[in-house]
C-alpha positions as a printed Julia matrix, in Angstrom:
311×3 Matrix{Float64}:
 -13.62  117.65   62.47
 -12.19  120.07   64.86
 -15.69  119.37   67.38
 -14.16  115.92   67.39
 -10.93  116.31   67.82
 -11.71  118.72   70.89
 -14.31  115.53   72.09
 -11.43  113.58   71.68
  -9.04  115.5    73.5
 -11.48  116.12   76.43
 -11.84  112.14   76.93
  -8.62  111.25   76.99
  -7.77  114.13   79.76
 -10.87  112.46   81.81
  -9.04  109.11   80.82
  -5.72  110.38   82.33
  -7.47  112.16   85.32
  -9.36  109.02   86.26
  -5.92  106.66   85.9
  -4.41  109.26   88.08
  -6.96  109.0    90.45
  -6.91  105.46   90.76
  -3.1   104.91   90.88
  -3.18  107.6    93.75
  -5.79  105.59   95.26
  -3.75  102.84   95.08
  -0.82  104.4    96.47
  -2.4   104.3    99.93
  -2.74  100.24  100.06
  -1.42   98.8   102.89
   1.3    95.94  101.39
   0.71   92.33  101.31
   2.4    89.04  101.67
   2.39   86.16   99.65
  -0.51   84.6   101.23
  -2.35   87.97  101.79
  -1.81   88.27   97.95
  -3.48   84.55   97.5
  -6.63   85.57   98.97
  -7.01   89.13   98.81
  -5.98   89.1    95.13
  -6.36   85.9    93.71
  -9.38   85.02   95.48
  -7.98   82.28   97.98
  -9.17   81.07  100.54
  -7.92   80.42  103.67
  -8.48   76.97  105.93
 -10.88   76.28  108.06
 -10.28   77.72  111.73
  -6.66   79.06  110.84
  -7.99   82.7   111.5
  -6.71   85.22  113.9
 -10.63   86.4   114.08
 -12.52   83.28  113.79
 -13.52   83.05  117.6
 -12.71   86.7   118.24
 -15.27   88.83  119.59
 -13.51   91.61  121.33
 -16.08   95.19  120.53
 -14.9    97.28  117.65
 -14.79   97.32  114.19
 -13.3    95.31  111.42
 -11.53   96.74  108.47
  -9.99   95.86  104.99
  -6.43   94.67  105.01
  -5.71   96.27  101.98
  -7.52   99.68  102.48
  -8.47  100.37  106.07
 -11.93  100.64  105.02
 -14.35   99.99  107.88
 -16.43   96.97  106.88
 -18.07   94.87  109.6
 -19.12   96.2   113.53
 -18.31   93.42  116.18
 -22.09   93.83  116.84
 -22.95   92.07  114.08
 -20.5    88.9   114.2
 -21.75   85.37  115.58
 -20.52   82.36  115.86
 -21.47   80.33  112.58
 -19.53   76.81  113.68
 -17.66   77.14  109.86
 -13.91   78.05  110.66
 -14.21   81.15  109.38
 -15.58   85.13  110.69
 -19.04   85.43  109.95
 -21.23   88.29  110.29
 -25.15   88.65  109.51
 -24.86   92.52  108.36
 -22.26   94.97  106.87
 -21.64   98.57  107.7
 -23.69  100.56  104.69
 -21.84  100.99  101.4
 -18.81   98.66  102.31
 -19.26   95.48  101.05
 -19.92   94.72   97.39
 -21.61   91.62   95.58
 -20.51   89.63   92.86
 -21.41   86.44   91.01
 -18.48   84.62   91.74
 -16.94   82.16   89.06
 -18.61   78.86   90.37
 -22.05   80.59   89.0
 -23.14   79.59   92.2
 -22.13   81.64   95.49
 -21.86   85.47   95.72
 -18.75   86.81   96.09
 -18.15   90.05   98.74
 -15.66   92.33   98.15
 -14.27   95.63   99.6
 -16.49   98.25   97.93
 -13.5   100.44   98.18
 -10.73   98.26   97.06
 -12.28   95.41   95.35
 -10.09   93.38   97.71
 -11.52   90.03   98.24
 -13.44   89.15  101.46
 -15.27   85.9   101.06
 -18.65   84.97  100.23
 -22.23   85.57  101.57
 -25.21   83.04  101.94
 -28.76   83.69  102.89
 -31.36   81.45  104.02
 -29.26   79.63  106.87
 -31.69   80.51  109.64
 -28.58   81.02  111.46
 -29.73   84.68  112.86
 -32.37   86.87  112.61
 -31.32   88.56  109.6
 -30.87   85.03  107.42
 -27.87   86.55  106.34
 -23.74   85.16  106.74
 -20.77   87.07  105.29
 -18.34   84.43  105.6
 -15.11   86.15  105.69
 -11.29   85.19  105.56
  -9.61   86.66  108.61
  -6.81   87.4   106.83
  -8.65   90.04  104.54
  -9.62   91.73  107.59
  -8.1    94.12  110.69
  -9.88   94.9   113.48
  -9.86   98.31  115.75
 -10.79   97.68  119.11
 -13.77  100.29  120.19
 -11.07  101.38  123.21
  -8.77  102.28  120.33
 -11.07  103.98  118.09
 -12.82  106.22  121.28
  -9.77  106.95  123.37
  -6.8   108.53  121.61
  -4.61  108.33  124.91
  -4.82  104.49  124.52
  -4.08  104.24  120.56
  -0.02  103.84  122.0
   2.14  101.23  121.26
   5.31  100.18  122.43
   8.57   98.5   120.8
  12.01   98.23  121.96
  14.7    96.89  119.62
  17.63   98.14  119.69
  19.18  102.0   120.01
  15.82  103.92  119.8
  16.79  107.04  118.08
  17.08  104.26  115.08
  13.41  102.79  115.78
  12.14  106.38  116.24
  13.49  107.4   112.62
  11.74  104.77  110.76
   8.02  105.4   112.78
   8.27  109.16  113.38
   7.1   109.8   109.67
   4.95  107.05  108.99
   1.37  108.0   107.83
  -1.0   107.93  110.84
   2.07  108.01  113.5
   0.65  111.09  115.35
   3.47  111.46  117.73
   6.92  109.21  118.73
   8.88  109.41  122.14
  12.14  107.79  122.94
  12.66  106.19  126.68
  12.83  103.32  129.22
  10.69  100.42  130.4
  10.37   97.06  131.63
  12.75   97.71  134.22
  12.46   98.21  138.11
  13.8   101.67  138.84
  11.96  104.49  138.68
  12.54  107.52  136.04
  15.95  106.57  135.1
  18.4   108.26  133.6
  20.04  107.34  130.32
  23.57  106.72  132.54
  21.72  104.59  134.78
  19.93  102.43  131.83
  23.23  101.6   130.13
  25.91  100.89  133.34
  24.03  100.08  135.98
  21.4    96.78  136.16
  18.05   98.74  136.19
  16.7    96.3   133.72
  14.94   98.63  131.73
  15.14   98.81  127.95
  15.09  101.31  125.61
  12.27  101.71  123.82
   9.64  104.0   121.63
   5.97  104.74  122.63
   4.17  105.76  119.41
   0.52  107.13  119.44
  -1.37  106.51  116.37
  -4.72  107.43  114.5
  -5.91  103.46  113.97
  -8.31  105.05  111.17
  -5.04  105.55  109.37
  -2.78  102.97  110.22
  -3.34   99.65  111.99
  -1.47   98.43  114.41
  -0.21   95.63  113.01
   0.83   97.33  110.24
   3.0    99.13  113.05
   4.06   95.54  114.54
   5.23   94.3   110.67
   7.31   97.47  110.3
   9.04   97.05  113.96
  10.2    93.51  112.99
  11.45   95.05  109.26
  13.69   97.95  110.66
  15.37   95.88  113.76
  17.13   91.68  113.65
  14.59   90.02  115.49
  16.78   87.02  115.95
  19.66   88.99  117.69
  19.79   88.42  122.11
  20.47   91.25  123.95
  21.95   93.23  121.18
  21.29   95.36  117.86
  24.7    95.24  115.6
  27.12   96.88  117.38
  25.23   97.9   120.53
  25.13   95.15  123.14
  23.49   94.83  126.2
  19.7    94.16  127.82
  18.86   97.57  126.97
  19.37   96.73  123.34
  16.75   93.47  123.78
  13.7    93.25  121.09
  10.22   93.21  122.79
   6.87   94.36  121.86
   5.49   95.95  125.1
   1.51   95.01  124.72
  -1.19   97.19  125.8
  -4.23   94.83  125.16
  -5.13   91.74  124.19
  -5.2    92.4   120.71
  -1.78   93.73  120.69
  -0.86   90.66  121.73
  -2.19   87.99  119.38
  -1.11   90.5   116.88
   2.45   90.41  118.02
   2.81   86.6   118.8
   1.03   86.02  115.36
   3.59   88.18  113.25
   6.37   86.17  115.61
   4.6    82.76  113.95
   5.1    83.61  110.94
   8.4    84.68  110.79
   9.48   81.76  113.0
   7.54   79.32  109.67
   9.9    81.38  107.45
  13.11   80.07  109.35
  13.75   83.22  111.59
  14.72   82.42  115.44
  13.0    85.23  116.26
  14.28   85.7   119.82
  11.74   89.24  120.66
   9.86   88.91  123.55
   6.18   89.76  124.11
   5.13   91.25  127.49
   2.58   93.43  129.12
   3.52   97.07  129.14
   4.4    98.77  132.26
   5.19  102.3   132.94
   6.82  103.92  130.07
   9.46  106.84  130.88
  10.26  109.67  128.66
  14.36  109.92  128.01
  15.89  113.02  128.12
  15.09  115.81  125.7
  18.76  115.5   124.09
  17.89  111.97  122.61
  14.25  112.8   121.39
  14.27  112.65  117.43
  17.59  112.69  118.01
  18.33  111.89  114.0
  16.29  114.21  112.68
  17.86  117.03  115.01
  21.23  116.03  113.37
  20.3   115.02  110.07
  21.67  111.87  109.96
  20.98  108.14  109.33
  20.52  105.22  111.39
  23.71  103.42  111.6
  22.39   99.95  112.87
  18.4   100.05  111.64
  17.63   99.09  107.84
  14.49   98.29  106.5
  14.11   94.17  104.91
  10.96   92.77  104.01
  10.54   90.11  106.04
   6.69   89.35  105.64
């Protein structure tokens, strides 16, 4: 008796260890929205030629939306005339299979995550391999290869509002590496602070954050800019007014940009005006030492930034 009560004991400690595990796992998933939820969870799908990566073949690699697990190269997407990604090969371990509940088609899912991805076919003739992973784009990120090889480019720049309030909401978020208050978009070189606010330089202020895109994408950056700032507000951020208080997401690629102006889309379908403008990033200037983490030097709060889920 007491040899089973011991076996018992010892199973339900692995049990509890293992749901431990698991809900730490779990801890780490990026958050969804509704529709992200529809296919990633409930096994939507999304419509034909709606996706962000359909005719996208910028180099790099393409990762789970729920997880950040690396699952497809660029090298191994082509053009499959079906409205959706398709690639003819998956990086090794990331994908797994699945009957899915038609009895027909397979099912591929996030090895890691189980989040939904699609389905694959074979037998097409389509490539080489005979192989298609048709994919929902909007189970997917995507790194660019200059991101993933070039930390000095993995930067990205938002301005909205007073930006000791934008720094406090980025400088701890997992995979920010480093935050910096300052100016752009303006036509005066290194400006001052005093200059930025009373005289017409037309810079605004703004935050350049440098991230680790194996930990945090950077749209998962862009959806927490428009949640800590009112998008819909001109020239202003609650109390502070003026051009150096505009939103704008300062782009530096491509992909920044259909990221930005597709986040902008979907607020605008939920009823926002969002009034944040989108435009190539120029030369970014560091403000003065006094306003760098300048909440966390005085232990205080933000007294115009809040977080609201928006997406």
């Amino acid at each position: 008796m007491k040899t089973l009560i011991k076996l018992l004991i010892l199973l339900l400690i692995s049990s509890v260890s293992i749901l431990a595990q698991d809900m730490k796992d779990k801890s780490t998933w990026n958050s969804l929205n509704d529709f992200e939820k529809y296919v990633i969870v409930n096994k939507g799908t999304e419509r034909p030629g709606t996706g962000i990566y359909d005719e996208h073949f910028e180099d790099g690699v393409y990762t789970c939306k729920r997880c950040n697990a690396p699952l497809y190269k660029s090298d191994d997407k082509f053009d499959a005339h079906c409205g959706w990604p398709a690639f003819d090969d998956e990086i090794e371990g990331a994908i797994k299979r699945e009957t899915d509940k038609d009895g027909r088609r397979t099912e591929i899912l996030c090895a890691n995550c189980d989040a939904h991805l699609g389905h694959v076919f074979e037998g097409e003739r389509l490539t080489d391999k005979n192989v298609r992973h048709c994919v929902n784009s909007v189970s997917l990120n995507f790194t660019p290869t200059a991101e993933a090889d070039k930390k000095e480019e993995n930067v990205a720049i938002f301005a909205g509002g007073c930006f000791w309030g934008v720094e406090y909401f980025f400088a701890e978020l997992p995979g920010v590496t480093s935050t910096s208050v300052g100016y752009t978009g303006g036509k005066k070189n290194n400006p001052s602070y005093k200059e930025v606010c009373y005289t017409d330089t037309g810079h605004a202020e703004a935050l350049k954050v440098t991230y680790d895109p194996n930990k945090v994408s950077y749209e998962e950056l862009a959806r927490l800019f428009f949640e800590i700032h009112d998008p819909t507000q001109v020239n202003r951020q609650g109390p502070d007014v003026g051009t150096q208080y505009r939103s704008e997401v300062f782009y530096m690629n491509q992909y920044q940009k259909d990221i930005a102006e597709k986040l902008i889309n979907e607020l605008k379908e939920k009823g926002f005006k969002v009034a944040t403008k989108v435009t190539m990033a120029d030369t970014f200037w560091d403000a003065e030492e006094y306003h760098q983490m300048y909440y966390f030097k005085h232990q205080k709060k933000p007294y115009c930034h809040i977080k609201i889920d928006r997406f």
